[in-house]
Short mmCIF file of C-alpha atoms and ligand atoms in Angstrom, two decimals:
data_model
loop_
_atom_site.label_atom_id
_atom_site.label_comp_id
_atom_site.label_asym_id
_atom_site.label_seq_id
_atom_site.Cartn_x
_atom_site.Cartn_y
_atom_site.Cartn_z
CA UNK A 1 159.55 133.42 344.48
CA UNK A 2 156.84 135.72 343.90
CA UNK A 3 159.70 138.72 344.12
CA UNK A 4 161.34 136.76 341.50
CA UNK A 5 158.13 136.63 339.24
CA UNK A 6 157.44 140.03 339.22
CA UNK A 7 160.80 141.06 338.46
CA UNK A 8 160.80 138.82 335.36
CA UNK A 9 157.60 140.52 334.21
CA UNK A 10 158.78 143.84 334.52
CA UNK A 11 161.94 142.98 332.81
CA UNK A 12 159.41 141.50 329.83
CA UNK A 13 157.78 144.60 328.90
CA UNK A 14 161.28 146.62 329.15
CA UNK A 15 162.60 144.65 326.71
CA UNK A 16 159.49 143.69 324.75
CA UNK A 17 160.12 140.26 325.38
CA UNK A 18 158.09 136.75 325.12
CA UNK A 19 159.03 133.21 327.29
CA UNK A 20 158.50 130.35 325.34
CA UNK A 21 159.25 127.04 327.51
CA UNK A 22 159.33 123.19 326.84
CA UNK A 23 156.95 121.28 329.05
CA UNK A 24 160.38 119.72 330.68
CA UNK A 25 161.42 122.54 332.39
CA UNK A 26 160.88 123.15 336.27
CA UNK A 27 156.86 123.70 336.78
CA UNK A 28 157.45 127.42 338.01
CA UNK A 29 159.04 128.29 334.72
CA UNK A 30 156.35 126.48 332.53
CA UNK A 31 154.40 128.25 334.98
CA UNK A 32 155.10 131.86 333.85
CA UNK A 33 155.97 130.75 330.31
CA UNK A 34 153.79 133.36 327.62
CA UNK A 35 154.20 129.89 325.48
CA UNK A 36 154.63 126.27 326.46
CA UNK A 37 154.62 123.58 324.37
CA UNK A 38 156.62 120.38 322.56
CA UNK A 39 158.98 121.17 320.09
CA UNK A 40 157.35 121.58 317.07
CA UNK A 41 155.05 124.35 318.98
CA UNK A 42 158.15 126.03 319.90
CA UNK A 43 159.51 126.21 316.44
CA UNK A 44 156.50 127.31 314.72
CA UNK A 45 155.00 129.18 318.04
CA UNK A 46 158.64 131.67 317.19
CA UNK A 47 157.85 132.27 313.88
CA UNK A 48 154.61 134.23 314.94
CA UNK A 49 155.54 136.21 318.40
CA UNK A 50 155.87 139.61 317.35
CA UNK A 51 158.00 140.87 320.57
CA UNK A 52 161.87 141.80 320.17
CA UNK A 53 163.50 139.29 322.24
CA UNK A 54 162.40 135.86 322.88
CA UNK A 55 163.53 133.80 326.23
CA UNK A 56 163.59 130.35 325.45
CA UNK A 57 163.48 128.16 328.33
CA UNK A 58 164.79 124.72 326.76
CA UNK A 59 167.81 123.04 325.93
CA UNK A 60 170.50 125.10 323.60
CA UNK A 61 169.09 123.35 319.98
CA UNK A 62 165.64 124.92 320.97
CA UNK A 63 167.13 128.04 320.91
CA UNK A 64 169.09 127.78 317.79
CA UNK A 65 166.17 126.92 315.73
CA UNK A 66 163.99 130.07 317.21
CA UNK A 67 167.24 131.88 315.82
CA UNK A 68 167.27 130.03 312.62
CA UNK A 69 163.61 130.81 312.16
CA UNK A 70 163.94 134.17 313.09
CA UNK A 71 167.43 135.45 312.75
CA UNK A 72 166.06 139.34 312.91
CA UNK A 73 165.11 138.58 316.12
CA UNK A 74 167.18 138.18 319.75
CA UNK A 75 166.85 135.03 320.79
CA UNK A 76 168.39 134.55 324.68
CA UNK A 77 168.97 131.14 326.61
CA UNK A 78 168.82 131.46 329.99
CA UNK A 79 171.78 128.90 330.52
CA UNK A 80 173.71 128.51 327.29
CA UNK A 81 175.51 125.65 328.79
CA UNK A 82 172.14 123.62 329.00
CA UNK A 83 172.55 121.40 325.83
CA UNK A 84 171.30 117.79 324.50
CA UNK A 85 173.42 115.40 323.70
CA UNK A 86 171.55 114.14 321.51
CA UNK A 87 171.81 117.28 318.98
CA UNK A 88 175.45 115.71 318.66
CA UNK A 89 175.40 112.62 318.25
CA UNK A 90 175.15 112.38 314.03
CA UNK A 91 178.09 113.48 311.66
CA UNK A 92 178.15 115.42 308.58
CA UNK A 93 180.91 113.57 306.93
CA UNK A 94 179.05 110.61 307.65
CA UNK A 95 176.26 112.20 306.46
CA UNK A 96 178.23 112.96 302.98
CA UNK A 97 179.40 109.52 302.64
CA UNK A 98 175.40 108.37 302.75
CA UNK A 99 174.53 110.79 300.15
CA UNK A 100 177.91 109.45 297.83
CA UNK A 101 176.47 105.99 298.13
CA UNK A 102 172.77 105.99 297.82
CA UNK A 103 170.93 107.78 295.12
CA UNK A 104 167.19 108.47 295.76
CA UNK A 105 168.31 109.40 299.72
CA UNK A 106 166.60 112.18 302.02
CA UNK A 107 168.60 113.16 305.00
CA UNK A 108 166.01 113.81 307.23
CA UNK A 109 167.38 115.43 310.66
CA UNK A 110 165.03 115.60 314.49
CA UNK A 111 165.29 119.20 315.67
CA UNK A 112 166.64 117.68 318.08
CA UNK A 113 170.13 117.84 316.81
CA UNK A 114 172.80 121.39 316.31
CA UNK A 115 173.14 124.00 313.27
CA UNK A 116 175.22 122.35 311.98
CA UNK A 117 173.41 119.02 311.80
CA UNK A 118 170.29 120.39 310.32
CA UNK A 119 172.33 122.82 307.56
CA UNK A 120 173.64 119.18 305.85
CA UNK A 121 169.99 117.92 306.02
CA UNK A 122 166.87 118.03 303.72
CA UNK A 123 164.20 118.60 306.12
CA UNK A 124 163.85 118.54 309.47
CA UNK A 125 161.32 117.11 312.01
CA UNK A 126 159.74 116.52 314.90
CA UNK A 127 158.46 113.74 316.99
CA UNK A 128 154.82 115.26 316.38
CA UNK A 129 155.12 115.25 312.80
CA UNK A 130 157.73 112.58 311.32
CA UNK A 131 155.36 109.95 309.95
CA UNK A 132 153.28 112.56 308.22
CA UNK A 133 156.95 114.52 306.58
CA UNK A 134 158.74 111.45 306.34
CA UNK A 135 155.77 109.51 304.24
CA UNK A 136 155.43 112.67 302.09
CA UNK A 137 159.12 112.40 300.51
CA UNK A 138 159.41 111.23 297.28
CA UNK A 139 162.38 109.81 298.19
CA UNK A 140 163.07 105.34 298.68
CA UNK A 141 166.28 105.57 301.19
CA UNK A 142 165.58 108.04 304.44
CA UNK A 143 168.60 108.66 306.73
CA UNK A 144 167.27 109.66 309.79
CA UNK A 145 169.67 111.68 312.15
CA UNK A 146 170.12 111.69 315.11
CA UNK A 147 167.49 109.27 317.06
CA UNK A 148 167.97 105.29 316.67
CA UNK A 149 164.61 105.27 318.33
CA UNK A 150 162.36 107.39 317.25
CA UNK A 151 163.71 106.08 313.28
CA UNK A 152 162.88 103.18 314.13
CA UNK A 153 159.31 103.73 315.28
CA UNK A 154 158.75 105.88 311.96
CA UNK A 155 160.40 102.69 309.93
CA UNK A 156 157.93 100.30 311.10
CA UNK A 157 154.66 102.27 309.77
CA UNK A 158 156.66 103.58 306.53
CA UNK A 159 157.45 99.57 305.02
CA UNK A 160 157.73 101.26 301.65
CA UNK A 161 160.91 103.52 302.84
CA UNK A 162 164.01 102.27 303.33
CA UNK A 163 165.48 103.48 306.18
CA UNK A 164 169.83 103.93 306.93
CA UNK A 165 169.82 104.10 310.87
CA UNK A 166 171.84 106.37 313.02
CA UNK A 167 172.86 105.52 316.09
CA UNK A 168 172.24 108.55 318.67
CA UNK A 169 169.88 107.97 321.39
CA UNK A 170 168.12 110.29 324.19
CA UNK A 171 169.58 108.82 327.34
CA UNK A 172 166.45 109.88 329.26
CA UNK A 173 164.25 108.02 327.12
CA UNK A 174 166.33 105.39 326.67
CA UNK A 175 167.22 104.73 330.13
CA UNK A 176 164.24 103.56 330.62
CA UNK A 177 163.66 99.29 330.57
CA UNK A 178 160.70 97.28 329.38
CA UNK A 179 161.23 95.18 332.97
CA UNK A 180 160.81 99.01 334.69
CA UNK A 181 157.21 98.90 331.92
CA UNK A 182 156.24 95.59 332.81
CA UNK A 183 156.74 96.33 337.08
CA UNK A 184 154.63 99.30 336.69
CA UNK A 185 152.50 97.47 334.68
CA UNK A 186 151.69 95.40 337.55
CA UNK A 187 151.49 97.62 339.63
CA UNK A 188 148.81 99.64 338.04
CA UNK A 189 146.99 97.29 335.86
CA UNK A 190 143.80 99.40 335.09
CA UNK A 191 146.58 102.02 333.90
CA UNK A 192 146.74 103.52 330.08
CA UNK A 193 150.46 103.41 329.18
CA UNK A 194 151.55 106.40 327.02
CA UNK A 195 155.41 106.54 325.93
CA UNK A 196 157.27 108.84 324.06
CA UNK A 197 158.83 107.71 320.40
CA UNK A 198 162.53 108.05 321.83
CA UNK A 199 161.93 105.53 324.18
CA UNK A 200 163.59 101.86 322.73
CA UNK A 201 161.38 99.93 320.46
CA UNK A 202 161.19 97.00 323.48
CA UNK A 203 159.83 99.70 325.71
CA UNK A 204 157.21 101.46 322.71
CA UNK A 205 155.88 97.94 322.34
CA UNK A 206 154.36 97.61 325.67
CA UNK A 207 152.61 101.34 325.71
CA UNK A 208 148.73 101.89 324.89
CA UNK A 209 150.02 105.26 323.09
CA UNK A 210 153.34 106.38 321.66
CA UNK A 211 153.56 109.82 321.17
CA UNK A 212 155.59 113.47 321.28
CA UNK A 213 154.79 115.03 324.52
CA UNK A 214 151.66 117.24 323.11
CA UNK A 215 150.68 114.22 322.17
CA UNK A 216 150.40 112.43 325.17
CA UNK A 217 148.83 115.35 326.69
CA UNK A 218 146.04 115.70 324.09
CA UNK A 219 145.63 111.67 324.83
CA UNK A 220 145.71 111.85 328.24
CA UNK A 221 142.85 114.56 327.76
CA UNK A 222 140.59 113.00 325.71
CA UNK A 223 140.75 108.85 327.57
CA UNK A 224 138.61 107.85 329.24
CA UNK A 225 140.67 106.04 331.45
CA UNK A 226 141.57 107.78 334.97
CA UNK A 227 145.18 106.32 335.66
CA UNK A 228 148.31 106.98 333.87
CA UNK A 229 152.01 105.33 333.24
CA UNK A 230 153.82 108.22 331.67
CA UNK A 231 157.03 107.41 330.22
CA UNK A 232 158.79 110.40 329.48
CA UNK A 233 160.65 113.58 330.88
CA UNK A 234 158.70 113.92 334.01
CA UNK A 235 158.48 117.76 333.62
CA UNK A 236 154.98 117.06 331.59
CA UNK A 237 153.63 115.86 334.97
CA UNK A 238 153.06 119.20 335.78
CA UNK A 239 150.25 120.02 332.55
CA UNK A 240 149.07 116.43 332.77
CA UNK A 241 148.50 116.89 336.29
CA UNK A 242 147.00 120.48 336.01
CA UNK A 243 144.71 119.52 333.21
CA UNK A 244 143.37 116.59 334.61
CA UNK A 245 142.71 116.77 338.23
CA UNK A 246 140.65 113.83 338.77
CA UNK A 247 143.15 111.65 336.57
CA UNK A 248 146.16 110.00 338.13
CA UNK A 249 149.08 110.19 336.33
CA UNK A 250 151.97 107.63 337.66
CA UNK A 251 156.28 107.35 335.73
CA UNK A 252 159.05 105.67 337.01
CA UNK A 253 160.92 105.82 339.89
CA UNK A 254 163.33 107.42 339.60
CA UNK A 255 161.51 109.80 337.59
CA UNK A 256 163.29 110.49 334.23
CA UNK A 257 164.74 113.47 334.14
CA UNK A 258 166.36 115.86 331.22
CA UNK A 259 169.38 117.54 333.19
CA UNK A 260 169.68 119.80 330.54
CA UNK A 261 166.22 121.24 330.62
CA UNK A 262 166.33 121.59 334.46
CA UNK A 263 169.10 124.28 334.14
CA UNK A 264 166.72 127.00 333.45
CA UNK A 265 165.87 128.69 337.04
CA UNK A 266 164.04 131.53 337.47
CA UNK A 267 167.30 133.23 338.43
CA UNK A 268 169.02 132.55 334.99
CA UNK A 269 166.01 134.34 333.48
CA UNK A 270 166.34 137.17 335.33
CA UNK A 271 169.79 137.33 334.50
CA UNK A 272 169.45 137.23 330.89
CA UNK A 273 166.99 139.53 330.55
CA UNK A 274 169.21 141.70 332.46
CA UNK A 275 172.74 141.47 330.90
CA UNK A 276 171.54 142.99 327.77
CA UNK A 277 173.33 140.53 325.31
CA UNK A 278 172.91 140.02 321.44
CA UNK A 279 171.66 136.02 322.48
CA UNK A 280 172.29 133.50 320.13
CA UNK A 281 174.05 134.25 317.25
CA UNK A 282 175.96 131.83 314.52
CA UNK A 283 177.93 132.19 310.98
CA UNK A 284 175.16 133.49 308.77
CA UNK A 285 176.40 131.24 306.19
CA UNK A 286 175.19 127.92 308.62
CA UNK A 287 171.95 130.02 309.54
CA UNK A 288 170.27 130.20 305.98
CA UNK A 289 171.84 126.78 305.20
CA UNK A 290 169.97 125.37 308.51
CA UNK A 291 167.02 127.43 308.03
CA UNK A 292 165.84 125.47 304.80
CA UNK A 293 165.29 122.37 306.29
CA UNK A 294 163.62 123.56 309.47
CA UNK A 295 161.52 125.45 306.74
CA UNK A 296 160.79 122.97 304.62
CA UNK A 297 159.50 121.31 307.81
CA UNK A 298 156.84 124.00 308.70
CA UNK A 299 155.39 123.70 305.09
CA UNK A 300 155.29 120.15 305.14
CA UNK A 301 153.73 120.48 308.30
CA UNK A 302 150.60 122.21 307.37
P1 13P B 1 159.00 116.68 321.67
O1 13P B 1 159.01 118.05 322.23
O2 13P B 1 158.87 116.67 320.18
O3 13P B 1 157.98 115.79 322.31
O4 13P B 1 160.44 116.06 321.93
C1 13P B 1 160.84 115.70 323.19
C2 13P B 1 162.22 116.06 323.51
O5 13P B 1 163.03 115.27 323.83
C3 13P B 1 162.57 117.44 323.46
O6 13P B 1 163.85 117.55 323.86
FE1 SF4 B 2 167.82 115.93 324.62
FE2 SF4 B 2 166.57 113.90 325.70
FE3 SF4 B 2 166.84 116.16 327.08
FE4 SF4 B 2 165.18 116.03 324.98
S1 SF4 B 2 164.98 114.91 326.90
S2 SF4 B 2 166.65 117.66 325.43
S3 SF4 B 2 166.29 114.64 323.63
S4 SF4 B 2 168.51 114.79 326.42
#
């Protein structure tokens, strides 16, 4: 492994290259990441690096929206199959169809969704900073693509919106039951129980905290509390875990897991580093449409 390692950091300064990683990835890759984070981190985090070529270690939407933030730069997925399905599961002629029959409507689109998604949208968001975009829209009616779940937990603290629901879902999250909450529960009943918003509303309603996955690691942090039901990918085990040795952090068995995310290897890395390739690259056309809604996000953001 360590071979591996140093190969990947000589390859970096060849190419003048930065690894930005989600915290679900394997631990050795958030390991040698330059940049870990959640996904808002990741989008702003690219508009700052000043390297070439960024490697980012996440599902394939993660690594359109570096592009679409930063189309001078290369932009390389380690594994361009790895993909959410998620990012897919919204439509833009449904989305059309919305905007013909509601007036004062803001199609706000998760990151968490494809190019094409976010170029028919008004602004896009994040888990870590919905409530604070989504209250600051003039706008009554808010279609919210792709997430049922996390729409629905934004809904409930914004009574003054009307919300038009979607019905995509993250099966990881939403895999998970509130009888699977309640059993662990029980089983660790001194335990603080963080969830993240894509998790059903059933499941949100028995957690402590609800949170993006920065978020439940600043929590986590800052409690004073010493055990922990995470509900969430289980690759944020590894920073929880690391940043809190005397804390005990426990998730469900089986642990949920984002298939996807898990397809970046240390291998795949140094591959793409290697093959010299142009990385992502889409129709410029759907690039600047997509890229004012991801910007509008940043500046709302702030
Ligand atoms: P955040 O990174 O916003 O917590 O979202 C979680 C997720 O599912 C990323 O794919
Ligand atoms: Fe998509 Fe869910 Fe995986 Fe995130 S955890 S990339 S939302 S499938």
């Amino acid at each position: 492994m360590n071979e591996k390692i140093n190969k990947i950091e000589a390859l970096k300064k060849e190419k003048n290259a930065v690894i930005m990683a989600h915290y679900y990835v394997a631990d050795e890759i958030q390991q040698l990441a330059d940049y870990v984070g959640d996904s808002y981190y990741l989008s702003e985090t690219a508009t700052k690096v000043t390297a070439d070529t960024i490697v980012l270690c996440g599902v394939s939407f993660m690594g359109e929206s570096a592009k679409i933030l930063n189309p001078e730069k290369r932009v390389l997925l380690p594994d361009m199959t790895a993909d959410c399905p998620m990012a897919h599961m919204a439509d833009a002629d449904k989305i059309q169809t919305i905007r013909q029959k509601y007036d004062d409507v803001a199609v706000v689109c998760y990151v968490n969704s494809t190019a094409e998604l976010k170029a028919c949208s008004d602004v896009c968001v994040t888990s870590s900073n919905a409530l604070k975009i989504v209250s600051s829209l003039p706008n009554r009616n808010i279609y919210f693509i792709p997430d049922t779940n996390l729409a629905h937990f934004i809904a409930e603290q914004l009574p003054e919106k009307d919300f038009i629901f979607n019905d995509g879902f993250c099966h990881v999250h939403h895999n998970v039951t509130k009888e699977e909450v309640s059993a662990l529960k029980k089983r660790y009943p001194a335990a603080i129980v963080m969830a993240h918003p894509e998790s059903r509303p059933e499941v949100l309603a028995l957690a402590d905290y609800v949170g993006s996955t920065s978020g439940i690691i600043n929590h986590a942090a800052k409690s004073g509390s010493s055990q922990f039901i995470v509900l969430t990918e289980a690759g944020v085990l590894y920073e929880l875990r690391k940043n809190n040795p005397d804390k005990e952090f426990f998730t469900t068995e089986p642990p949920q897991i984002c298939s996807g995310m898990k397809k970046i290897t240390l291998d795949n890395i140094i591959s793409v580093l290697e093959n010299d390739n142009e990385g992502i690259s889409m129709d410029k056309a759907l690039e600047e449409a997509a890229r004012k809604p991801m910007e509008r996000m940043l500046e709302l953001s702030i």
